[in-house]
mmCIF file of C-alpha atoms in Angstrom:
data_model
loop_
_atom_site.group_PDB
_atom_site.id
_atom_site.type_symbol
_atom_site.label_atom_id
_atom_site.label_comp_id
_atom_site.label_asym_id
_atom_site.label_seq_id
_atom_site.Cartn_x
_atom_site.Cartn_y
_atom_site.Cartn_z
ATOM 1 C CA UNK H 897 6.751 -27.373 -31.340
ATOM 2 C CA UNK H 898 6.133 -24.247 -29.619
ATOM 3 C CA UNK H 899 3.906 -25.940 -26.979
ATOM 4 C CA UNK H 900 6.894 -28.288 -26.254
ATOM 5 C CA UNK H 901 9.405 -25.054 -25.908
ATOM 6 C CA UNK H 902 6.712 -23.416 -23.659
ATOM 7 C CA UNK H 903 6.510 -26.702 -21.488
ATOM 8 C CA UNK H 904 10.354 -27.099 -21.379
ATOM 9 C CA UNK H 905 10.824 -23.583 -20.428
ATOM 10 C CA UNK H 906 8.394 -23.393 -17.489
ATOM 11 C CA UNK H 907 9.978 -26.410 -16.341
ATOM 12 C CA UNK H 908 11.540 -27.202 -12.956
ATOM 13 C CA UNK H 909 14.989 -27.796 -14.537
ATOM 14 C CA UNK H 910 14.916 -24.510 -16.235
ATOM 15 C CA UNK H 911 14.243 -22.780 -12.941
ATOM 16 C CA UNK H 912 17.312 -24.809 -11.579
ATOM 17 C CA UNK H 913 19.304 -23.662 -14.541
ATOM 18 C CA UNK H 914 18.376 -19.892 -13.815
ATOM 19 C CA UNK H 915 19.526 -20.414 -10.232
ATOM 20 C CA UNK H 916 22.803 -21.825 -10.849
ATOM 21 C CA UNK H 917 23.204 -18.937 -13.568
ATOM 22 C CA UNK H 918 22.264 -16.574 -11.078
ATOM 23 C CA UNK H 919 24.664 -17.990 -8.090
ATOM 24 C CA UNK H 920 27.356 -17.929 -10.609
ATOM 25 C CA UNK H 921 26.526 -14.315 -11.737
ATOM 26 C CA UNK H 922 26.084 -13.252 -7.839
ATOM 27 C CA UNK H 923 30.119 -14.324 -7.117
ATOM 28 C CA UNK H 924 31.004 -11.329 -8.747
ATOM 29 C CA UNK H 925 28.585 -9.068 -6.519
ATOM 30 C CA UNK H 926 29.458 -11.048 -3.453
ATOM 31 C CA UNK H 927 32.880 -9.094 -3.199
ATOM 32 C CA UNK H 928 30.904 -6.081 -2.054
ATOM 33 C CA UNK H 929 27.365 -7.083 -1.140
ATOM 34 C CA UNK H 930 28.855 -10.023 0.895
ATOM 35 C CA UNK H 931 28.245 -13.741 0.468
ATOM 36 C CA UNK H 932 24.940 -13.380 2.276
ATOM 37 C CA UNK H 933 23.519 -10.147 0.691
ATOM 38 C CA UNK H 934 23.929 -8.336 3.698
ATOM 39 C CA UNK H 935 25.896 -5.423 2.457
ATOM 40 C CA UNK H 936 29.076 -3.586 3.425
ATOM 41 C CA UNK H 937 29.223 -0.090 4.267
ATOM 42 C CA UNK H 938 33.019 0.463 3.473
ATOM 43 C CA UNK H 939 32.296 -0.471 -0.053
ATOM 44 C CA UNK H 940 28.912 1.621 -0.414
ATOM 45 C CA UNK H 941 27.039 -1.599 -0.957
ATOM 46 C CA UNK H 942 23.613 -1.826 0.451
ATOM 47 C CA UNK H 943 21.491 -5.116 1.872
ATOM 48 C CA UNK H 944 20.166 -6.862 -1.280
ATOM 49 C CA UNK H 945 19.249 -10.125 -0.104
ATOM 50 C CA UNK H 946 15.436 -10.831 -0.124
ATOM 51 C CA UNK H 947 14.518 -7.604 -2.411
ATOM 52 C CA UNK H 948 11.872 -8.126 -4.706
ATOM 53 C CA UNK H 949 12.952 -9.606 -8.310
ATOM 54 C CA UNK H 950 11.034 -6.791 -10.064
ATOM 55 C CA UNK H 951 13.099 -4.187 -8.214
ATOM 56 C CA UNK H 952 16.692 -5.808 -8.594
ATOM 57 C CA UNK H 953 16.196 -6.092 -12.200
ATOM 58 C CA UNK H 954 14.830 -2.570 -12.788
ATOM 59 C CA UNK H 955 17.799 -1.315 -11.110
ATOM 60 C CA UNK H 956 20.470 -3.403 -12.692
ATOM 61 C CA UNK H 957 18.847 -2.288 -16.138
ATOM 62 C CA UNK H 958 19.362 1.455 -15.044
ATOM 63 C CA UNK H 959 22.715 0.997 -13.955
ATOM 64 C CA UNK H 960 23.601 -0.946 -17.204
ATOM 65 C CA UNK H 961 21.886 2.058 -19.427
ATOM 66 C CA UNK H 962 23.657 4.756 -17.543
ATOM 67 C CA UNK H 963 20.306 5.998 -16.166
ATOM 68 C CA UNK H 964 21.627 5.560 -12.914
ATOM 69 C CA UNK H 965 25.117 5.531 -11.601
ATOM 70 C CA UNK H 966 26.910 7.992 -13.752
ATOM 71 C CA UNK H 967 26.662 11.040 -11.425
ATOM 72 C CA UNK H 968 29.930 11.832 -10.335
ATOM 73 C CA UNK H 969 28.846 12.441 -6.660
ATOM 74 C CA UNK H 970 27.305 8.976 -6.472
ATOM 75 C CA UNK H 971 30.506 6.729 -5.770
ATOM 76 C CA UNK H 972 28.334 3.672 -5.011
ATOM 77 C CA UNK H 973 26.338 4.243 -8.077
ATOM 78 C CA UNK H 974 29.155 4.694 -10.040
ATOM 79 C CA UNK H 975 30.874 1.407 -8.920
ATOM 80 C CA UNK H 976 27.720 -0.195 -10.065
ATOM 81 C CA UNK H 977 27.586 1.116 -13.393
ATOM 82 C CA UNK H 978 30.408 -0.881 -14.710
ATOM 83 C CA UNK H 979 29.341 -3.835 -12.910
ATOM 84 C CA UNK H 980 26.164 -4.123 -14.354
ATOM 85 C CA UNK H 981 27.540 -3.891 -17.459
ATOM 86 C CA UNK H 982 29.135 -7.243 -16.980
ATOM 87 C CA UNK H 983 25.799 -8.619 -17.405
ATOM 88 C CA UNK H 984 25.252 -9.408 -20.925
ATOM 89 C CA UNK H 985 21.839 -9.652 -21.286
ATOM 90 C CA UNK H 986 18.244 -9.556 -19.866
ATOM 91 C CA UNK H 987 18.505 -13.077 -19.066
ATOM 92 C CA UNK H 988 21.521 -12.624 -16.934
ATOM 93 C CA UNK H 989 19.767 -9.886 -15.126
ATOM 94 C CA UNK H 990 16.800 -12.073 -14.510
ATOM 95 C CA UNK H 991 18.651 -14.806 -12.977
ATOM 96 C CA UNK H 992 21.097 -12.914 -10.824
ATOM 97 C CA UNK H 993 17.962 -10.899 -9.696
ATOM 98 C CA UNK H 994 15.904 -14.119 -9.172
ATOM 99 C CA UNK H 995 18.684 -15.685 -6.909
ATOM 100 C CA UNK H 996 19.476 -12.318 -4.673
ATOM 101 C CA UNK H 997 15.443 -12.263 -4.492
ATOM 102 C CA UNK H 998 15.447 -15.696 -3.048
ATOM 103 C CA UNK H 999 18.300 -15.185 -0.636
ATOM 104 C CA UNK H 1000 17.157 -15.031 2.971
ATOM 105 C CA UNK H 1001 16.530 -11.575 4.083
ATOM 106 C CA UNK H 1002 19.022 -10.078 6.648
ATOM 107 C CA UNK H 1003 18.244 -7.352 8.945
ATOM 108 C CA UNK H 1004 21.178 -5.004 9.136
ATOM 109 C CA UNK H 1005 22.406 -4.152 12.862
ATOM 110 C CA UNK H 1006 21.818 -0.094 12.828
ATOM 111 C CA UNK H 1007 25.298 1.845 12.235
ATOM 112 C CA UNK H 1008 24.048 5.463 13.180
ATOM 113 C CA UNK H 1009 23.615 6.978 16.332
ATOM 114 C CA UNK H 1010 21.115 9.720 17.381
ATOM 115 C CA UNK H 1011 17.876 10.762 15.655
ATOM 116 C CA UNK H 1012 14.174 10.481 17.051
ATOM 117 C CA UNK H 1013 12.396 7.454 16.198
ATOM 118 C CA UNK H 1014 9.160 9.456 17.054
ATOM 119 C CA UNK H 1015 9.680 12.392 14.812
ATOM 120 C CA UNK H 1016 11.081 9.841 11.964
ATOM 121 C CA UNK H 1017 7.700 7.937 12.255
ATOM 122 C CA UNK H 1018 5.784 11.334 11.359
ATOM 123 C CA UNK H 1019 8.126 11.971 8.484
ATOM 124 C CA UNK H 1020 7.661 8.636 7.404
ATOM 125 C CA UNK H 1021 4.072 8.947 6.599
ATOM 126 C CA UNK H 1022 4.672 10.632 3.358
ATOM 127 C CA UNK H 1023 6.837 7.913 2.474
ATOM 128 C CA UNK H 1024 4.485 5.362 3.292
ATOM 129 C CA UNK H 1025 1.947 6.261 0.824
ATOM 130 C CA UNK H 1026 4.416 4.466 -1.849
ATOM 131 C CA UNK H 1027 6.563 2.306 0.537
ATOM 132 C CA UNK H 1028 3.764 0.868 2.410
ATOM 133 C CA UNK H 1029 2.909 1.496 6.210
ATOM 134 C CA UNK H 1030 5.377 -1.120 7.173
ATOM 135 C CA UNK H 1031 8.167 -0.520 4.623
ATOM 136 C CA UNK H 1032 6.880 -3.510 2.615
ATOM 137 C CA UNK H 1033 7.048 -1.905 -0.800
ATOM 138 C CA UNK H 1034 4.677 -1.426 -3.709
ATOM 139 C CA UNK H 1035 5.684 -2.486 -7.250
ATOM 140 C CA UNK H 1036 2.708 -0.399 -8.591
ATOM 141 C CA UNK H 1037 4.330 2.681 -7.359
ATOM 142 C CA UNK H 1038 7.915 1.620 -8.057
ATOM 143 C CA UNK H 1039 8.737 1.808 -4.486
ATOM 144 C CA UNK H 1040 10.911 -0.799 -3.290
ATOM 145 C CA UNK H 1041 10.696 -2.244 0.512
ATOM 146 C CA UNK H 1042 12.907 -0.492 2.880
ATOM 147 C CA UNK H 1043 12.064 -3.198 5.729
ATOM 148 C CA UNK H 1044 15.439 -4.456 5.888
ATOM 149 C CA UNK H 1045 17.597 -1.619 4.492
ATOM 150 C CA UNK H 1046 20.687 -0.523 5.893
ATOM 151 C CA UNK H 1047 20.153 2.775 8.083
ATOM 152 C CA UNK H 1048 23.241 4.108 6.525
ATOM 153 C CA UNK H 1049 22.052 3.522 3.016
ATOM 154 C CA UNK H 1050 18.541 5.064 3.622
ATOM 155 C CA UNK H 1051 20.290 8.112 5.118
ATOM 156 C CA UNK H 1052 22.734 8.264 1.938
ATOM 157 C CA UNK H 1053 19.907 7.786 -0.566
ATOM 158 C CA UNK H 1054 17.756 10.450 0.784
ATOM 159 C CA UNK H 1055 20.540 12.852 0.656
ATOM 160 C CA UNK H 1056 21.057 11.867 -2.947
ATOM 161 C CA UNK H 1057 17.256 12.462 -3.942
ATOM 162 C CA UNK H 1058 17.601 15.711 -2.198
ATOM 163 C CA UNK H 1059 20.637 16.969 -3.616
ATOM 164 C CA UNK H 1060 19.338 15.676 -7.108
ATOM 165 C CA UNK H 1061 22.274 13.251 -7.327
ATOM 166 C CA UNK H 1062 19.652 10.341 -7.551
ATOM 167 C CA UNK H 1063 16.518 10.068 -9.567
ATOM 168 C CA UNK H 1064 17.360 13.447 -11.297
ATOM 169 C CA UNK H 1065 17.949 11.370 -14.426
ATOM 170 C CA UNK H 1066 14.906 11.782 -16.893
ATOM 171 C CA UNK H 1067 15.732 8.363 -18.273
#
């Protein structure tokens, strides 16, 4: 009996069902993140298409629990907290995260002007120890890929980390 259950649970038809469920759930996310997952600065919604499933699941669980998205100065996060609570269980979270991670990654166009790439490259060396030399991410360090992130989102995230608005919750 249990061997048959494992065989069925691991079957391609079960994966297809998760993909369909993920696509259904993503319809709500698409209102801000876009149909292609490319993000929308107006809604403070970063590009998420093609991100690692482990990272998306972790972030959705933190938003749902309130460990993230409850700081009053994190408007984008505060939008995600109630949206994530719409996901009923870990299976919903896994389905939508799987769907998003399988979307074609987008390369958002730069929106910020100024800055100095050479100085930035020097500063990034500290970040590279976790996020990787090419910004590819590292699950073992719980460091997401930064390679396809929107420039405005990276600046916003760094400002929030520095101000203790993001990453300061012990949970």
